[in-house]
Amino acid sequence: MMIFTGALSAQTPSVIQNIRIPLWADLDAYPVMIGEEQSDDAGQYDYPIKSLKETAPFIIGGMVYGWEFYYTPSDKQRNVEEILEVTEIVSSDYVKDGIVYSSPWIEDGRFNCWCNFSRDASQIQNYYLWASIQNPIIQGKGYGSVTLGFEGLKAAANDALKNAVRAYYRNLIKNKPKAITGRVLIRDLPQIGIDSGRYVVNLDFFLECGKIIEYKIY
């Protein structure tokens, strides 16, 4: 079964100004808590709440400031493995304190809540700058283990970015490069689901192309 949170739809000014995302953490990912006697609900949900408070800044930081990437395509002839390195352009700590968590609920073994963030004037301007430049839009789907909690979701998001970058450059570059660099901004609400014990994350980005590093020919 697959369940999705968020909708991939065209951005509107209100969404750009006020990000509102329903996020969740799977209670089954924290088996130590299941079946135990708890003194109160707050203690019972400490682990999923912690996961949500890691997930929300990560996703919202990618929407507000974006990520930088260094991608190495696989090359069997050169015995090179595929690697993607992702770093935050601006630390997610800068959005963390501005996130408001509201209306929590438990459903189908998951702890859910709404995550709200209002961009300030400079952050809104940053979005419009990305949108106004002729940056291509790329899309990707990625997977990560639910049992890893936040780390699994982060892996799925990075996998989505890798697949988006690979698909875009595959149509542009004839010879496989040594590496590709660039920056991306999540342009719309993420689509996050679960299927067969894996997170499924669909993301679309504005892509700021960086360098294409070719192999040296001797």
Short mmCIF file of N, CA, C and O in Angstrom, two decimals, residues 108-190:
data_model
loop_
_atom_site.label_atom_id
_atom_site.label_comp_id
_atom_site.label_asym_id
_atom_site.label_seq_id
_atom_site.Cartn_x
_atom_site.Cartn_y
_atom_site.Cartn_z
N ASP A 108 -3.37 5.14 11.43
CA ASP A 108 -2.72 4.01 10.75
C ASP A 108 -1.28 3.80 11.20
O ASP A 108 -0.38 3.54 10.38
N GLY A 109 -1.04 3.89 12.50
CA GLY A 109 0.29 3.63 13.03
C GLY A 109 1.31 4.71 12.75
O GLY A 109 2.51 4.46 12.85
N ARG A 110 0.84 5.93 12.45
CA ARG A 110 1.76 7.03 12.17
C ARG A 110 1.38 8.25 13.01
O ARG A 110 0.20 8.51 13.26
N PHE A 111 2.40 8.98 13.42
CA PHE A 111 2.21 10.25 14.12
C PHE A 111 2.28 11.34 13.07
O PHE A 111 3.31 11.51 12.40
N ASN A 112 1.19 12.09 12.90
CA ASN A 112 1.09 13.12 11.85
C ASN A 112 0.97 14.50 12.47
O ASN A 112 0.44 14.66 13.57
N CYS A 113 1.43 15.50 11.74
CA CYS A 113 1.14 16.88 12.13
C CYS A 113 1.39 17.80 10.94
O CYS A 113 2.04 17.42 9.96
N TRP A 114 0.85 19.00 11.04
CA TRP A 114 1.09 20.04 10.04
C TRP A 114 2.34 20.83 10.43
O TRP A 114 2.52 21.18 11.59
N CYS A 115 3.17 21.10 9.43
CA CYS A 115 4.40 21.89 9.64
C CYS A 115 4.26 23.16 8.83
O CYS A 115 4.10 23.12 7.61
N ASN A 116 4.29 24.29 9.54
CA ASN A 116 4.02 25.59 8.91
C ASN A 116 5.25 26.48 9.01
O ASN A 116 5.90 26.55 10.05
N PHE A 117 5.55 27.17 7.90
CA PHE A 117 6.69 28.09 7.89
C PHE A 117 6.35 29.27 6.99
O PHE A 117 5.91 29.10 5.85
N SER A 118 6.53 30.49 7.49
CA SER A 118 6.29 31.71 6.71
C SER A 118 7.63 32.30 6.28
O SER A 118 8.49 32.60 7.12
N ARG A 119 7.81 32.43 4.97
CA ARG A 119 9.05 33.02 4.47
C ARG A 119 9.07 34.52 4.75
O ARG A 119 8.04 35.19 4.63
N ASP A 120 10.26 35.04 5.07
CA ASP A 120 10.37 36.49 5.20
C ASP A 120 10.61 37.09 3.81
O ASP A 120 10.68 36.37 2.80
N ALA A 121 10.72 38.41 3.74
CA ALA A 121 10.81 39.09 2.45
C ALA A 121 12.01 38.63 1.64
O ALA A 121 11.92 38.41 0.42
N SER A 122 13.16 38.43 2.30
CA SER A 122 14.36 38.02 1.57
C SER A 122 14.23 36.59 1.06
O SER A 122 14.73 36.26 -0.03
N GLN A 123 13.55 35.74 1.81
CA GLN A 123 13.36 34.35 1.39
C GLN A 123 12.38 34.26 0.22
O GLN A 123 12.56 33.45 -0.69
N ILE A 124 11.37 35.11 0.23
CA ILE A 124 10.44 35.17 -0.90
C ILE A 124 11.16 35.67 -2.14
O ILE A 124 11.01 35.12 -3.24
N GLN A 125 12.00 36.69 -1.97
CA GLN A 125 12.78 37.21 -3.09
C GLN A 125 13.72 36.14 -3.64
O GLN A 125 13.90 36.03 -4.86
N ASN A 126 14.29 35.33 -2.76
CA ASN A 126 15.17 34.25 -3.20
C ASN A 126 14.42 33.24 -4.07
O ASN A 126 14.94 32.79 -5.10
N TYR A 127 13.19 32.91 -3.68
CA TYR A 127 12.40 31.99 -4.49
C TYR A 127 12.14 32.58 -5.88
O TYR A 127 12.33 31.90 -6.90
N TYR A 128 11.71 33.83 -5.91
CA TYR A 128 11.41 34.45 -7.20
C TYR A 128 12.66 34.60 -8.06
O TYR A 128 12.58 34.55 -9.30
N LEU A 129 13.83 34.74 -7.43
CA LEU A 129 15.07 34.80 -8.19
C LEU A 129 15.34 33.47 -8.88
O LEU A 129 15.68 33.42 -10.07
N TRP A 130 15.17 32.39 -8.14
CA TRP A 130 15.33 31.07 -8.75
C TRP A 130 14.34 30.87 -9.89
O TRP A 130 14.67 30.31 -10.93
N ALA A 131 13.10 31.34 -9.70
CA ALA A 131 12.05 31.13 -10.69
C ALA A 131 12.21 32.02 -11.91
O ALA A 131 11.81 31.65 -13.02
N SER A 132 12.79 33.21 -11.73
CA SER A 132 12.88 34.17 -12.82
C SER A 132 14.03 33.87 -13.78
O SER A 132 13.95 34.16 -14.97
N ILE A 133 15.11 33.29 -13.25
CA ILE A 133 16.22 32.89 -14.11
C ILE A 133 15.80 31.66 -14.91
O ILE A 133 14.95 30.89 -14.47
N GLN A 134 16.41 31.48 -16.08
CA GLN A 134 16.03 30.35 -16.93
C GLN A 134 16.62 29.03 -16.40
O GLN A 134 17.37 28.34 -17.08
N ASN A 135 16.25 28.72 -15.17
CA ASN A 135 16.69 27.46 -14.58
C ASN A 135 15.76 26.33 -15.03
O ASN A 135 14.54 26.46 -14.90
N PRO A 136 16.31 25.23 -15.54
CA PRO A 136 15.43 24.11 -15.90
C PRO A 136 14.77 23.52 -14.66
O PRO A 136 15.27 23.64 -13.54
N ILE A 137 13.63 22.89 -14.88
CA ILE A 137 12.92 22.19 -13.82
C ILE A 137 13.15 20.70 -14.00
O ILE A 137 12.96 20.16 -15.10
N ILE A 138 13.62 20.04 -12.95
CA ILE A 138 13.89 18.61 -13.01
C ILE A 138 13.08 17.90 -11.93
O ILE A 138 12.71 18.50 -10.92
N GLN A 139 12.80 16.64 -12.17
CA GLN A 139 11.96 15.86 -11.25
C GLN A 139 12.59 14.49 -11.01
O GLN A 139 13.22 13.92 -11.90
N GLY A 140 12.41 13.97 -9.80
CA GLY A 140 12.93 12.65 -9.50
C GLY A 140 12.17 11.97 -8.38
O GLY A 140 11.54 12.63 -7.55
N LYS A 141 12.24 10.64 -8.37
CA LYS A 141 11.64 9.82 -7.32
C LYS A 141 12.75 9.03 -6.65
O LYS A 141 13.65 8.52 -7.31
N GLY A 142 12.69 8.95 -5.30
CA GLY A 142 13.71 8.21 -4.57
C GLY A 142 13.13 7.36 -3.46
O GLY A 142 11.98 7.55 -3.04
N TYR A 143 13.94 6.43 -2.95
CA TYR A 143 13.48 5.47 -1.94
C TYR A 143 14.46 5.41 -0.76
O TYR A 143 15.67 5.63 -0.92
N GLY A 144 13.93 5.10 0.42
CA GLY A 144 14.74 4.92 1.61
C GLY A 144 13.97 4.09 2.63
O GLY A 144 12.73 4.09 2.63
N SER A 145 14.67 3.40 3.50
CA SER A 145 14.04 2.49 4.46
C SER A 145 13.28 3.24 5.55
O SER A 145 13.82 4.15 6.18
N VAL A 146 12.04 2.84 5.78
CA VAL A 146 11.22 3.45 6.83
C VAL A 146 11.81 3.17 8.21
O VAL A 146 11.73 3.99 9.12
N THR A 147 12.43 2.00 8.38
CA THR A 147 12.97 1.64 9.69
C THR A 147 14.10 2.56 10.13
O THR A 147 14.42 2.60 11.32
N LEU A 148 14.67 3.31 9.22
CA LEU A 148 15.74 4.25 9.56
C LEU A 148 15.20 5.61 10.00
O LEU A 148 15.98 6.50 10.34
N GLY A 149 13.88 5.79 9.98
CA GLY A 149 13.30 7.05 10.41
C GLY A 149 13.74 8.21 9.52
O GLY A 149 13.70 8.11 8.29
N PHE A 150 14.19 9.29 10.16
CA PHE A 150 14.60 10.47 9.41
C PHE A 150 15.71 10.17 8.41
O PHE A 150 15.69 10.66 7.28
N GLU A 151 16.68 9.35 8.79
CA GLU A 151 17.78 9.04 7.89
C GLU A 151 17.29 8.32 6.64
O GLU A 151 17.84 8.51 5.54
N GLY A 152 16.24 7.50 6.79
CA GLY A 152 15.66 6.83 5.64
C GLY A 152 14.97 7.81 4.70
O GLY A 152 15.08 7.72 3.47
N LEU A 153 14.25 8.78 5.29
CA LEU A 153 13.58 9.80 4.46
C LEU A 153 14.61 10.68 3.77
O LEU A 153 14.46 11.03 2.59
N LYS A 154 15.67 11.05 4.49
CA LYS A 154 16.73 11.86 3.89
C LYS A 154 17.39 11.12 2.73
O LYS A 154 17.68 11.71 1.69
N ALA A 155 17.62 9.81 2.92
CA ALA A 155 18.20 9.01 1.84
C ALA A 155 17.28 8.98 0.63
O ALA A 155 17.74 9.04 -0.52
N ALA A 156 15.97 8.90 0.86
CA ALA A 156 15.01 8.90 -0.24
C ALA A 156 15.01 10.23 -0.99
O ALA A 156 14.94 10.27 -2.22
N ALA A 157 15.11 11.34 -0.25
CA ALA A 157 15.17 12.66 -0.88
C ALA A 157 16.44 12.81 -1.72
O ALA A 157 16.41 13.33 -2.84
N ASN A 158 17.57 12.34 -1.18
CA ASN A 158 18.83 12.41 -1.93
C ASN A 158 18.77 11.52 -3.16
O ASN A 158 19.31 11.87 -4.23
N ASP A 159 18.11 10.37 -3.03
CA ASP A 159 17.95 9.47 -4.16
C ASP A 159 17.09 10.13 -5.24
O ASP A 159 17.36 9.99 -6.45
N ALA A 160 16.05 10.85 -4.83
CA ALA A 160 15.21 11.58 -5.78
C ALA A 160 16.03 12.63 -6.52
O ALA A 160 15.89 12.81 -7.74
N LEU A 161 16.88 13.35 -5.78
CA LEU A 161 17.73 14.36 -6.41
C LEU A 161 18.70 13.70 -7.40
O LEU A 161 18.88 14.18 -8.53
N LYS A 162 19.33 12.62 -6.99
CA LYS A 162 20.27 11.91 -7.87
C LYS A 162 19.58 11.48 -9.17
O LYS A 162 20.13 11.69 -10.27
N ASN A 163 18.39 10.91 -9.06
CA ASN A 163 17.69 10.44 -10.25
C ASN A 163 17.25 11.60 -11.14
O ASN A 163 17.25 11.47 -12.37
N ALA A 164 16.90 12.73 -10.53
CA ALA A 164 16.52 13.91 -11.32
C ALA A 164 17.72 14.45 -12.08
O ALA A 164 17.61 14.78 -13.27
N VAL A 165 18.85 14.56 -11.42
CA VAL A 165 20.07 15.07 -12.06
C VAL A 165 20.52 14.13 -13.17
O VAL A 165 20.86 14.55 -14.28
N ARG A 166 20.53 12.84 -12.87
CA ARG A 166 20.98 11.86 -13.86
C ARG A 166 20.11 11.88 -15.11
O ARG A 166 20.62 11.87 -16.23
N ALA A 167 18.79 11.94 -14.91
CA ALA A 167 17.87 11.94 -16.06
C ALA A 167 18.05 13.20 -16.90
O ALA A 167 18.02 13.14 -18.14
N TYR A 168 18.25 14.34 -16.25
CA TYR A 168 18.39 15.60 -16.99
C TYR A 168 19.68 15.61 -17.82
O TYR A 168 19.66 15.92 -19.02
N TYR A 169 20.79 15.27 -17.20
CA TYR A 169 22.07 15.37 -17.90
C TYR A 169 22.29 14.24 -18.90
O TYR A 169 23.08 14.39 -19.84
N ARG A 170 21.61 13.14 -18.71
CA ARG A 170 21.74 12.03 -19.66
C ARG A 170 21.32 12.45 -21.06
O ARG A 170 21.86 11.95 -22.06
N ASN A 171 20.37 13.38 -21.15
CA ASN A 171 19.90 13.85 -22.45
C ASN A 171 20.78 14.96 -23.03
O ASN A 171 20.60 15.35 -24.19
N LEU A 172 21.69 15.48 -22.23
CA LEU A 172 22.52 16.60 -22.68
C LEU A 172 23.96 16.21 -23.00
O LEU A 172 24.60 16.84 -23.85
N ILE A 173 24.47 15.21 -22.30
CA ILE A 173 25.89 14.88 -22.39
C ILE A 173 26.07 13.56 -23.14
O ILE A 173 25.50 12.53 -22.76
N LYS A 174 26.90 13.60 -24.18
CA LYS A 174 27.14 12.40 -24.98
C LYS A 174 28.09 11.45 -24.26
O LYS A 174 27.81 10.26 -24.14
N ASN A 175 29.22 11.99 -23.79
CA ASN A 175 30.21 11.17 -23.10
C ASN A 175 30.05 11.31 -21.59
O ASN A 175 29.89 12.41 -21.08
N LYS A 176 30.11 10.21 -20.89
CA LYS A 176 29.91 10.22 -19.45
C LYS A 176 30.99 11.06 -18.77
O LYS A 176 32.19 10.81 -18.96
N PRO A 177 30.60 12.07 -17.98
CA PRO A 177 31.59 12.93 -17.34
C PRO A 177 32.14 12.32 -16.05
O PRO A 177 31.61 11.34 -15.54
N LYS A 178 33.20 12.93 -15.55
CA LYS A 178 33.77 12.50 -14.27
C LYS A 178 32.87 12.93 -13.12
O LYS A 178 32.69 12.19 -12.15
N ALA A 179 32.32 14.13 -13.22
CA ALA A 179 31.47 14.65 -12.15
C ALA A 179 30.63 15.81 -12.67
O ALA A 179 30.97 16.44 -13.68
N ILE A 180 29.53 16.07 -11.98
CA ILE A 180 28.65 17.20 -12.29
C ILE A 180 28.35 17.92 -10.98
O ILE A 180 28.06 17.29 -9.97
N THR A 181 28.44 19.23 -11.01
CA THR A 181 28.10 20.01 -9.82
C THR A 181 26.94 20.94 -10.14
O THR A 181 26.66 21.25 -11.30
N GLY A 182 26.26 21.38 -9.10
CA GLY A 182 25.16 22.31 -9.30
C GLY A 182 24.43 22.58 -7.99
O GLY A 182 24.85 22.12 -6.92
N ARG A 183 23.35 23.32 -8.10
CA ARG A 183 22.52 23.63 -6.95
C ARG A 183 21.07 23.46 -7.34
O ARG A 183 20.70 23.64 -8.51
N VAL A 184 20.23 23.10 -6.38
CA VAL A 184 18.80 22.95 -6.63
C VAL A 184 18.00 23.61 -5.52
O VAL A 184 18.48 23.75 -4.39
N LEU A 185 16.79 24.01 -5.87
CA LEU A 185 15.82 24.50 -4.90
C LEU A 185 14.54 23.71 -5.10
O LEU A 185 14.04 23.61 -6.24
N ILE A 186 14.00 23.12 -4.04
CA ILE A 186 12.71 22.43 -4.15
C ILE A 186 11.65 23.47 -4.49
O ILE A 186 11.44 24.42 -3.74
N ARG A 187 10.99 23.33 -5.63
CA ARG A 187 10.12 24.39 -6.13
C ARG A 187 8.66 24.22 -5.72
O ARG A 187 7.86 25.14 -5.89
N ASP A 188 8.30 23.07 -5.20
CA ASP A 188 6.90 22.82 -4.90
C ASP A 188 6.80 21.89 -3.69
O ASP A 188 7.81 21.40 -3.20
N LEU A 189 5.57 21.67 -3.23
CA LEU A 189 5.38 20.80 -2.08
C LEU A 189 5.86 19.39 -2.41
O LEU A 189 5.56 18.88 -3.49
N PRO A 190 6.60 18.77 -1.51
CA PRO A 190 7.07 17.41 -1.77
C PRO A 190 5.93 16.42 -1.72
O PRO A 190 4.90 16.67 -1.09
#
